Short mmCIF file of C-alpha atoms in Angstrom, two decimals:
data_model
loop_
_atom_site.label_atom_id
_atom_site.label_comp_id
_atom_site.label_asym_id
_atom_site.label_seq_id
_atom_site.Cartn_x
_atom_site.Cartn_y
_atom_site.Cartn_z
CA MET D 1 50.94 269.42 -188.82
CA ALA D 2 51.51 267.96 -185.46
CA ARG D 3 50.12 264.70 -186.65
CA ALA D 4 52.09 264.59 -189.98
CA LEU D 5 55.35 265.06 -187.71
CA THR D 6 54.24 262.26 -185.45
CA GLY D 7 53.81 260.13 -188.44
CA TYR D 8 57.10 260.75 -189.87
CA ALA D 9 58.82 260.18 -186.61
CA GLU D 10 56.95 256.56 -186.55
CA ASP D 11 58.27 256.28 -190.11
CA LEU D 12 62.14 256.90 -189.62
CA HIS D 13 61.86 254.69 -186.33
CA LEU D 14 62.59 257.95 -184.03
CA PRO D 15 62.14 258.01 -180.44
CA ARG D 16 58.14 258.76 -180.23
CA LEU D 17 57.01 262.30 -179.74
CA PRO D 18 54.79 264.01 -177.17
CA ALA D 19 51.12 263.69 -177.31
CA VAL D 20 49.62 265.72 -180.55
CA ALA D 21 48.58 268.34 -178.26
CA SER D 22 52.03 268.83 -176.91
CA VAL D 23 53.43 268.99 -180.62
CA GLN D 24 50.75 271.50 -181.59
CA ARG D 25 52.05 273.78 -178.91
CA SER D 26 55.62 273.71 -180.47
CA VAL D 27 54.36 274.06 -183.79
CA ALA D 28 52.67 277.27 -182.61
CA ARG D 29 56.16 278.46 -180.86
CA TRP D 30 57.41 278.25 -184.06
CA GLU D 31 54.84 279.67 -186.03
CA SER D 32 54.38 282.78 -183.44
CA ALA D 33 54.91 286.51 -184.19
CA ALA D 34 58.32 285.89 -182.11
CA PRO D 35 59.19 282.35 -183.45
CA VAL D 36 61.23 279.73 -181.68
CA MET D 37 63.94 277.76 -183.41
CA PRO D 38 62.92 274.11 -183.71
CA ASP D 39 65.31 271.81 -182.06
CA GLU D 40 67.57 269.28 -184.30
CA ARG D 41 64.76 266.54 -183.91
CA TYR D 42 62.17 268.43 -185.13
CA GLN D 43 64.48 269.87 -187.66
CA LEU D 44 64.71 266.77 -189.22
CA LEU D 45 61.11 265.63 -189.23
CA LEU D 46 60.24 269.06 -190.72
CA ALA D 47 63.02 268.61 -193.70
CA HIS D 48 61.15 265.12 -194.27
CA LEU D 49 58.00 267.00 -194.40
CA TYR D 50 58.59 269.88 -196.63
CA ALA D 51 60.77 267.82 -199.09
CA ARG D 52 57.61 265.87 -200.13
CA THR D 53 55.46 267.22 -202.88
CA PRO D 54 51.55 266.53 -202.87
CA SER D 55 52.29 263.53 -204.97
CA GLY D 56 55.13 261.93 -202.60
CA ASP D 57 57.89 262.47 -204.63
CA LEU D 58 61.13 264.39 -203.02
CA ALA D 59 62.02 267.77 -204.02
CA VAL D 60 64.94 269.91 -202.81
CA ALA D 61 65.50 272.05 -205.68
CA SER D 62 65.19 275.90 -205.43
CA GLY D 63 61.90 277.08 -205.09
CA SER D 64 60.51 273.96 -203.41
CA ASP D 65 58.68 274.08 -200.15
CA PHE D 66 62.06 272.54 -198.71
CA ALA D 67 64.29 275.29 -199.96
CA GLU D 68 61.92 277.96 -198.29
CA PHE D 69 61.89 275.84 -195.23
CA LEU D 70 66.08 275.59 -195.13
CA ASP D 71 65.49 279.59 -196.05
CA ALA D 72 63.32 280.14 -192.86
CA LEU D 73 65.82 278.39 -190.53
CA GLY D 74 68.47 280.70 -191.48
CA GLN D 75 66.34 283.38 -190.95
CA LEU D 76 66.07 282.01 -187.48
CA GLY D 77 69.90 282.01 -187.03
CA GLU D 78 70.49 278.41 -188.07
CA SER D 79 74.23 277.67 -188.77
CA ALA D 80 75.35 277.25 -192.56
CA GLY D 81 76.93 273.93 -191.39
CA ARG D 82 73.45 272.53 -189.63
CA ILE D 83 71.48 273.73 -193.19
CA ALA D 84 73.93 271.88 -195.44
CA GLU D 85 73.84 268.79 -193.09
CA LEU D 86 69.97 268.82 -193.16
CA ARG D 87 70.00 269.09 -197.13
CA THR D 88 72.53 266.49 -197.55
CA THR D 89 70.61 264.14 -195.60
CA LEU D 90 67.08 264.55 -197.63
CA ILE D 91 69.64 264.02 -200.56
CA ARG D 92 70.52 260.63 -199.50
CA ALA D 93 67.17 260.07 -198.71
CA ALA D 94 66.12 260.62 -202.42
CA THR D 95 68.67 258.41 -203.53
CA ASP D 96 67.87 255.56 -200.99
CA GLY D 97 64.42 255.35 -202.63
CA GLY D 98 66.31 255.13 -206.18
CA GLY D 99 65.34 258.50 -207.09
CA GLY D 100 68.08 261.30 -207.86
CA MET D 101 68.33 264.08 -210.17
CA LEU D 102 64.60 264.93 -210.26
CA ALA D 103 64.74 265.83 -206.69
CA LEU D 104 67.09 268.47 -207.29
CA MET D 105 65.00 270.10 -209.98
CA SER D 106 61.88 271.97 -209.53
CA PRO D 107 58.72 271.02 -211.36
CA GLY D 108 59.55 273.94 -213.74
CA ALA D 109 62.78 272.91 -214.59
CA GLN D 110 61.69 269.31 -215.36
CA ALA D 111 58.90 271.05 -217.38
CA GLY D 112 61.47 272.99 -219.36
CA LEU D 113 64.29 270.54 -219.77
CA SER D 114 61.72 267.95 -221.21
CA ALA D 115 60.53 270.71 -223.70
CA ALA D 116 64.18 271.26 -224.66
CA LEU D 117 65.05 267.57 -225.23
CA SER D 118 62.14 267.27 -227.39
CA ASP D 119 62.95 270.53 -229.51
CA PRO D 120 66.56 271.77 -228.70
CA SER D 121 65.49 274.91 -230.67
CA ARG D 122 63.34 275.68 -227.80
CA ALA D 123 66.21 275.84 -225.30
CA ASP D 124 66.76 279.12 -223.53
CA ASP D 125 69.31 280.45 -220.97
CA THR D 126 66.97 278.80 -218.08
CA THR D 127 67.39 275.62 -219.40
CA ALA D 128 71.16 276.27 -219.10
CA THR D 129 70.92 276.96 -215.85
CA ASP D 130 68.88 274.47 -214.51
CA LEU D 131 70.98 272.13 -215.67
CA SER D 132 73.89 273.94 -214.18
CA ALA D 133 72.53 273.84 -210.81
CA VAL D 134 71.98 270.11 -210.95
CA VAL D 135 75.36 269.39 -211.63
CA ALA D 136 76.42 271.52 -208.97
CA ASP D 137 74.19 270.19 -206.58
CA VAL D 138 75.91 266.87 -207.18
CA ASN D 139 79.73 268.03 -207.01
CA SER D 140 78.63 270.05 -203.74
CA GLN D 141 77.76 266.38 -202.08
CA VAL D 142 81.31 264.95 -203.19
CA GLY D 143 82.47 264.04 -199.70
CA SER D 144 79.11 263.48 -198.28
CA LEU D 145 77.66 260.85 -200.43
CA PRO D 146 79.12 257.66 -201.79
CA PHE D 147 80.38 257.95 -205.27
CA VAL D 148 78.18 255.29 -206.87
CA ARG D 149 75.07 257.16 -205.76
CA LEU D 150 76.49 260.47 -207.14
CA GLN D 151 77.07 258.74 -210.63
CA LEU D 152 73.39 257.72 -210.75
CA MET D 153 72.34 261.09 -210.01
CA LEU D 154 74.54 263.09 -212.48
CA ALA D 155 74.12 260.36 -215.43
CA PRO D 156 70.82 261.99 -216.81
CA ALA D 157 72.23 265.54 -216.73
CA VAL D 158 75.76 264.53 -218.90
CA GLU D 159 72.98 262.88 -221.21
CA MET D 160 70.73 266.10 -221.60
CA CYS D 161 73.84 267.94 -222.29
CA ARG D 162 75.11 265.62 -225.11
CA ARG D 163 71.70 265.52 -226.56
CA LEU D 164 71.28 269.32 -226.18
CA LEU D 165 74.52 270.05 -227.95
CA ALA D 166 73.60 267.23 -230.59
CA GLY D 167 70.34 269.32 -231.66
CA PRO D 168 69.94 272.73 -233.53
CA LEU D 169 70.41 274.88 -230.30
CA PRO D 170 69.82 278.60 -230.48
CA GLU D 171 73.19 280.29 -230.98
CA PRO D 172 73.16 282.55 -227.85
CA VAL D 173 72.39 279.51 -225.73
CA VAL D 174 75.55 277.43 -226.95
CA PRO D 175 77.87 278.86 -224.39
CA ALA D 176 75.75 278.63 -221.50
CA VAL D 177 75.10 274.86 -222.35
CA LEU D 178 78.73 274.01 -222.94
CA ASN D 179 79.61 275.25 -219.60
CA ALA D 180 77.32 272.94 -217.89
CA ALA D 181 78.47 269.93 -220.54
CA VAL D 182 81.92 270.50 -219.15
CA ALA D 183 80.89 270.77 -215.84
CA ALA D 184 79.05 267.54 -216.16
CA SER D 185 81.30 265.61 -218.25
CA ALA D 186 84.56 266.36 -216.04
CA LEU D 187 82.64 265.33 -212.90
CA ALA D 188 81.14 262.04 -214.58
CA GLY D 189 84.93 261.40 -215.36
CA ARG D 190 85.84 261.69 -211.75
CA LEU D 191 82.86 259.88 -210.68
CA ALA D 192 83.79 256.80 -213.33
CA PHE D 193 87.25 256.79 -212.18
CA GLU D 194 86.20 256.55 -208.49
CA THR D 195 84.12 253.81 -209.15
CA ARG D 196 86.96 251.91 -211.18
CA ASP D 197 85.44 252.24 -214.78
CA ASP D 198 88.74 253.62 -216.20
CA THR D 199 87.58 253.59 -219.87
CA ALA D 200 84.49 255.50 -219.26
CA SER D 201 86.25 257.84 -217.42
CA ARG D 202 89.24 258.67 -220.29
CA ALA D 203 86.18 259.05 -222.59
CA LEU D 204 84.33 261.51 -220.59
CA TYR D 205 87.57 263.72 -219.93
CA LEU D 206 88.23 263.64 -223.45
CA THR D 207 85.02 264.96 -224.15
CA ALA D 208 85.17 267.38 -221.24
CA ILE D 209 88.46 268.73 -222.68
CA SER D 210 86.91 269.01 -226.11
CA GLU D 211 83.85 271.15 -224.89
CA ALA D 212 86.20 273.17 -222.82
CA ALA D 213 88.08 274.15 -226.02
CA ARG D 214 84.94 275.27 -227.62
CA LEU D 215 84.40 277.72 -224.63
CA GLY D 216 87.40 279.61 -225.23
CA HIS D 217 88.17 279.97 -221.69
CA PRO D 218 91.88 278.14 -221.10
CA TRP D 219 91.56 278.43 -217.10
CA ARG D 220 88.56 275.76 -217.46
CA GLN D 221 90.70 273.58 -220.16
CA ALA D 222 93.39 273.53 -218.03
CA SER D 223 91.10 272.77 -214.62
CA VAL D 224 89.74 269.72 -216.82
CA ILE D 225 93.31 268.72 -218.16
CA MET D 226 94.44 268.75 -214.77
CA SER D 227 91.59 266.47 -213.18
CA HIS D 228 92.07 263.95 -216.23
CA ALA D 229 95.92 264.10 -215.43
CA LEU D 230 95.28 262.92 -211.62
CA VAL D 231 93.19 259.98 -212.28
CA THR D 232 95.59 258.93 -215.22
CA LEU D 233 98.38 258.88 -212.47
CA TYR D 234 96.33 256.61 -210.25
CA SER D 235 94.72 254.41 -213.19
CA THR D 236 97.84 253.89 -214.98
CA GLN D 237 101.39 252.28 -214.49
CA GLY D 238 104.35 255.06 -214.46
CA ILE D 239 103.93 258.52 -214.46
CA ASP D 240 104.66 259.46 -218.22
CA GLY D 241 100.97 259.73 -219.15
CA ALA D 242 100.30 262.16 -216.18
CA ARG D 243 103.39 264.00 -216.76
CA VAL D 244 101.98 264.93 -220.46
CA LEU D 245 98.75 266.00 -219.08
CA VAL D 246 100.21 268.04 -216.48
CA ASP D 247 102.62 269.83 -218.85
CA GLN D 248 99.91 270.41 -221.35
CA ALA D 249 97.63 272.03 -218.25
CA VAL D 250 100.53 274.27 -217.56
CA ARG D 251 100.82 275.56 -220.59
CA THR D 252 96.99 276.20 -220.83
CA ALA D 253 96.74 277.83 -217.48
CA ARG D 254 99.39 280.33 -218.63
CA THR D 255 97.22 281.57 -221.24
CA GLY D 256 94.40 282.21 -219.11
CA ASP D 257 93.13 284.68 -216.40
CA SER D 258 93.09 282.33 -213.19
CA ALA D 259 96.32 282.89 -211.04
CA LEU D 260 94.79 279.95 -208.93
CA MET D 261 94.46 277.32 -211.86
CA GLY D 262 98.19 278.27 -212.64
CA ALA D 263 99.14 277.64 -208.71
CA ARG D 264 97.20 274.29 -209.14
CA ALA D 265 99.02 273.36 -212.42
CA HIS D 266 102.36 274.12 -210.81
CA ALA D 267 101.66 272.25 -207.59
CA LEU D 268 100.91 269.33 -209.90
CA GLN D 269 103.94 269.79 -211.77
CA ALA D 270 105.99 269.64 -208.82
CA GLU D 271 104.56 266.40 -207.44
CA ILE D 272 105.37 264.74 -210.87
CA ALA D 273 108.84 265.99 -210.49
CA ALA D 274 108.93 264.84 -207.09
CA ARG D 275 107.75 261.19 -208.12
CA ALA D 276 110.25 261.31 -210.68
CA GLY D 277 112.91 262.23 -207.88
CA GLN D 278 113.77 265.40 -209.53
CA VAL D 279 114.63 267.68 -206.94
CA ARG D 280 115.38 270.85 -208.41
CA GLN D 281 112.54 270.65 -210.98
CA SER D 282 110.30 270.02 -208.04
CA GLN D 283 111.39 272.93 -206.18
CA ALA D 284 111.19 275.25 -208.80
CA ALA D 285 107.50 274.16 -209.93
CA LEU D 286 106.31 274.89 -206.14
CA GLY D 287 108.03 278.37 -206.24
CA LEU D 288 105.74 279.26 -209.19
CA ALA D 289 102.84 277.44 -207.52
CA TRP D 290 103.52 279.85 -204.42
CA TYR D 291 103.88 282.87 -206.66
CA ASP D 292 100.54 282.29 -208.28
CA MET D 293 98.97 281.45 -204.70
CA GLU D 294 100.03 284.88 -202.90
CA SER D 295 99.48 286.69 -205.98
CA ASP D 296 96.12 289.19 -206.53
CA HIS D 297 92.74 286.81 -206.67
CA THR D 298 90.39 289.70 -207.30
CA ASP D 299 87.91 288.48 -209.81
CA ASP D 300 89.81 285.28 -210.37
CA PRO D 301 87.18 283.02 -212.54
CA ALA D 302 88.23 279.92 -210.39
CA SER D 303 88.48 281.34 -206.78
CA THR D 304 87.15 278.26 -205.24
CA SER D 305 89.08 276.18 -207.26
CA PHE D 306 92.57 275.68 -205.13
CA SER D 307 93.68 276.92 -201.50
CA ALA D 308 97.09 277.39 -199.42
CA GLY D 309 95.61 274.33 -197.68
CA HIS D 310 95.71 272.46 -200.82
CA LEU D 311 98.91 273.38 -201.80
CA ARG D 312 100.62 272.84 -198.47
CA GLY D 313 99.23 268.99 -199.22
CA PHE D 314 101.38 269.01 -202.26
CA GLU D 315 104.60 270.19 -200.72
CA GLY D 316 103.98 267.74 -198.28
CA VAL D 317 104.29 265.23 -201.09
CA CYS D 318 107.53 266.65 -202.61
CA ASP D 319 109.15 266.31 -199.41
CA LEU D 320 107.84 262.93 -198.97
CA TYR D 321 109.48 262.01 -202.30
CA VAL D 322 112.50 264.15 -202.34
CA GLY D 323 112.96 266.06 -198.89
CA ASP D 324 112.52 265.70 -195.34
CA PRO D 325 109.73 263.59 -194.38
CA ALA D 326 109.46 265.10 -190.83
CA VAL D 327 108.82 268.27 -192.86
CA ALA D 328 106.64 266.74 -194.97
CA HIS D 329 104.74 265.70 -191.95
CA ASP D 330 104.48 269.29 -190.83
CA HIS D 331 103.18 270.18 -194.12
CA PHE D 332 100.19 267.54 -194.24
CA ALA D 333 99.11 268.38 -190.56
CA ARG D 334 98.73 272.29 -191.62
CA SER D 335 97.15 270.98 -194.90
CA ALA D 336 94.63 268.68 -193.05
CA ALA D 337 93.56 271.43 -190.57
CA ALA D 338 92.71 273.63 -193.39
CA LEU D 339 90.58 271.39 -195.09
CA THR D 340 87.30 271.30 -193.22
CA ALA D 341 84.68 271.71 -195.96
CA PRO D 342 82.33 268.46 -196.70
CA ARG D 343 83.39 269.13 -200.29
CA GLU D 344 87.10 268.65 -198.94
CA GLN D 345 86.99 265.39 -196.91
CA VAL D 346 88.21 263.29 -199.53
CA GLN D 347 91.10 265.57 -200.10
CA ARG D 348 91.55 265.63 -196.39
CA ALA D 349 91.70 261.99 -196.13
CA ILE D 350 94.40 261.61 -198.89
CA VAL D 351 96.28 264.09 -196.72
CA THR D 352 96.19 262.41 -193.22
CA THR D 353 96.91 259.29 -195.05
CA ASP D 354 100.33 261.17 -196.29
CA GLN D 355 100.75 262.18 -192.92
CA ALA D 356 100.72 258.75 -191.33
CA LEU D 357 103.25 257.89 -194.18
CA ALA D 358 105.33 260.41 -192.97
CA ARG D 359 105.36 259.18 -189.30
CA ILE D 360 106.43 255.81 -190.55
CA ARG D 361 109.22 257.50 -192.55
CA ILE D 362 110.32 259.44 -189.04
CA ASN D 363 109.80 255.94 -187.24
CA ASP D 364 106.88 256.69 -185.34
CA PRO D 365 104.74 253.68 -186.64
CA ARG D 366 102.43 253.48 -183.51
CA ALA D 367 101.59 256.93 -183.94
CA ALA D 368 100.95 256.42 -187.76
CA ALA D 369 98.65 253.44 -186.94
CA GLU D 370 96.40 255.64 -184.82
CA LEU D 371 96.09 257.99 -187.46
CA LEU D 372 95.24 255.30 -190.03
CA HIS D 373 92.15 254.38 -188.02
CA ASP D 374 90.69 257.64 -189.07
CA CYS D 375 91.97 257.15 -192.51
CA ILE D 376 90.09 254.14 -192.72
CA THR D 377 87.06 255.57 -191.83
CA ALA D 378 87.15 258.41 -194.07
CA ALA D 379 88.27 256.36 -196.77
CA THR D 380 85.59 254.19 -196.96
CA SER D 381 82.43 256.64 -195.97
CA THR D 382 82.65 258.08 -199.87
CA GLY D 383 84.64 254.82 -201.41
CA GLY D 384 87.43 257.28 -202.63
CA ARG D 385 89.59 255.34 -204.64
CA VAL D 386 92.84 257.44 -204.21
CA PRO D 387 92.48 257.57 -200.63
CA ALA D 388 92.30 253.68 -200.63
CA ILE D 389 95.62 253.57 -202.83
CA ARG D 390 97.39 255.73 -200.23
CA LEU D 391 96.05 253.76 -197.42
CA ARG D 392 97.04 250.51 -198.94
CA ARG D 393 100.54 251.80 -199.54
CA ALA D 394 100.92 253.27 -195.86
CA ARG D 395 100.00 249.46 -194.64
CA GLN D 396 102.32 248.12 -196.63
CA GLU D 397 105.20 250.08 -195.12
CA LEU D 398 103.96 249.02 -191.68
CA ARG D 399 105.30 245.53 -192.74
CA PRO D 400 108.21 245.70 -190.16
CA TRP D 401 106.03 246.11 -187.53
CA ARG D 402 103.44 243.37 -188.53
CA ARG D 403 103.82 241.23 -185.08
CA GLU D 404 102.81 244.48 -183.04
CA ASP D 405 99.70 244.81 -181.59
CA PHE D 406 98.88 248.45 -183.05
CA VAL D 407 99.16 246.86 -186.51
CA ALA D 408 96.93 243.73 -185.73
CA ASP D 409 94.40 246.24 -184.63
CA LEU D 410 94.87 248.22 -187.65
CA ASP D 411 94.10 245.23 -189.28
CA ASP D 412 91.02 244.23 -187.61
CA HIS D 413 89.66 247.69 -188.48
CA LEU D 414 90.45 246.89 -192.36
CA MET D 415 88.69 243.73 -192.02
CA ASP D 416 85.72 244.79 -190.13
CA ILE D 417 85.42 247.68 -192.71
CA VAL D 418 85.71 244.81 -195.87
CA GLY D 419 83.37 242.52 -194.21
CA THR D 420 80.32 245.21 -193.87
#
């Protein structure tokens, strides 16, 4: 173990470890009856060690040695945030080497999916569970890994779902595979949009909407329609196409059993109305969104899909278009403070850029530029398309101050990012 850790330190170009005998004593302390937590450097080295299979492949799925290692760290008291960071680091390593989806699957899952693909009649609940786990894993890395990498990791799962649904699946397995297919197609549509492939994005969303309709869960269908509406808003001219989809999402959400999905649909409806300059309609939709948000969410099937932090961001956008920019600024600040999870970093970048735009509107361009420096870093870390659109708009509104040093510094930062 000591020699292996020393080798990984050299391979990863980390500072050299002490002599092997010293590392052995550290290993003994971790494995003693009263174990000591490895420090962060050793945690990283152990993560790389346990993530490798005997054949040299990366495996981070449930049931892998790596998953057992993370569980051990948790039992020793390591934070959930640090454990998630280690997992992201190893998934990034998998995509560095051109790997991806297979690293997210246990050997048993790989064998089971291969058998089901060759003969869909052999698919069972485990097949669908394994596919859903892969999609959930990729989804959890949004905000942590570049969208291009996530797209490469997800593509095989989308194709597997398509082939399974085209085959003679056992009837009891169909709903579970459909559920995985909806999640895979919708996420793939989002990732295609982020990588500026709008034609593929629309096709994937239409597939996801169709599959969601077969499931018979209106809240799932509403969720996909809303995601499609958002990418339509930012990939087409005008708001008419997005408005049609949002209205459809609101109608669909009303027939479902998720108040949070209703809140999200009304919030998006409020933004569309504000963009059109419709003050009364925007305020009415926001009122309905807060009514749904403040209702009882016990047993809500979409309990993690939308929060008060997200809704405050929508409030800010509405005030930015048809209200008071100072009030919008405060809404954005509260929203950004609430959006702290790794999965929420793209949304946080959008909200923070809008907050900078509000600062420009209240005649505080220097403070806006200061905030935009952070937005540049956040927007480029994953290649988010919407934060980039918002960032460009904020920079355009700084034109009256283009001769000021703080704008020149911002432009230098932008050029540094573009040139790297």
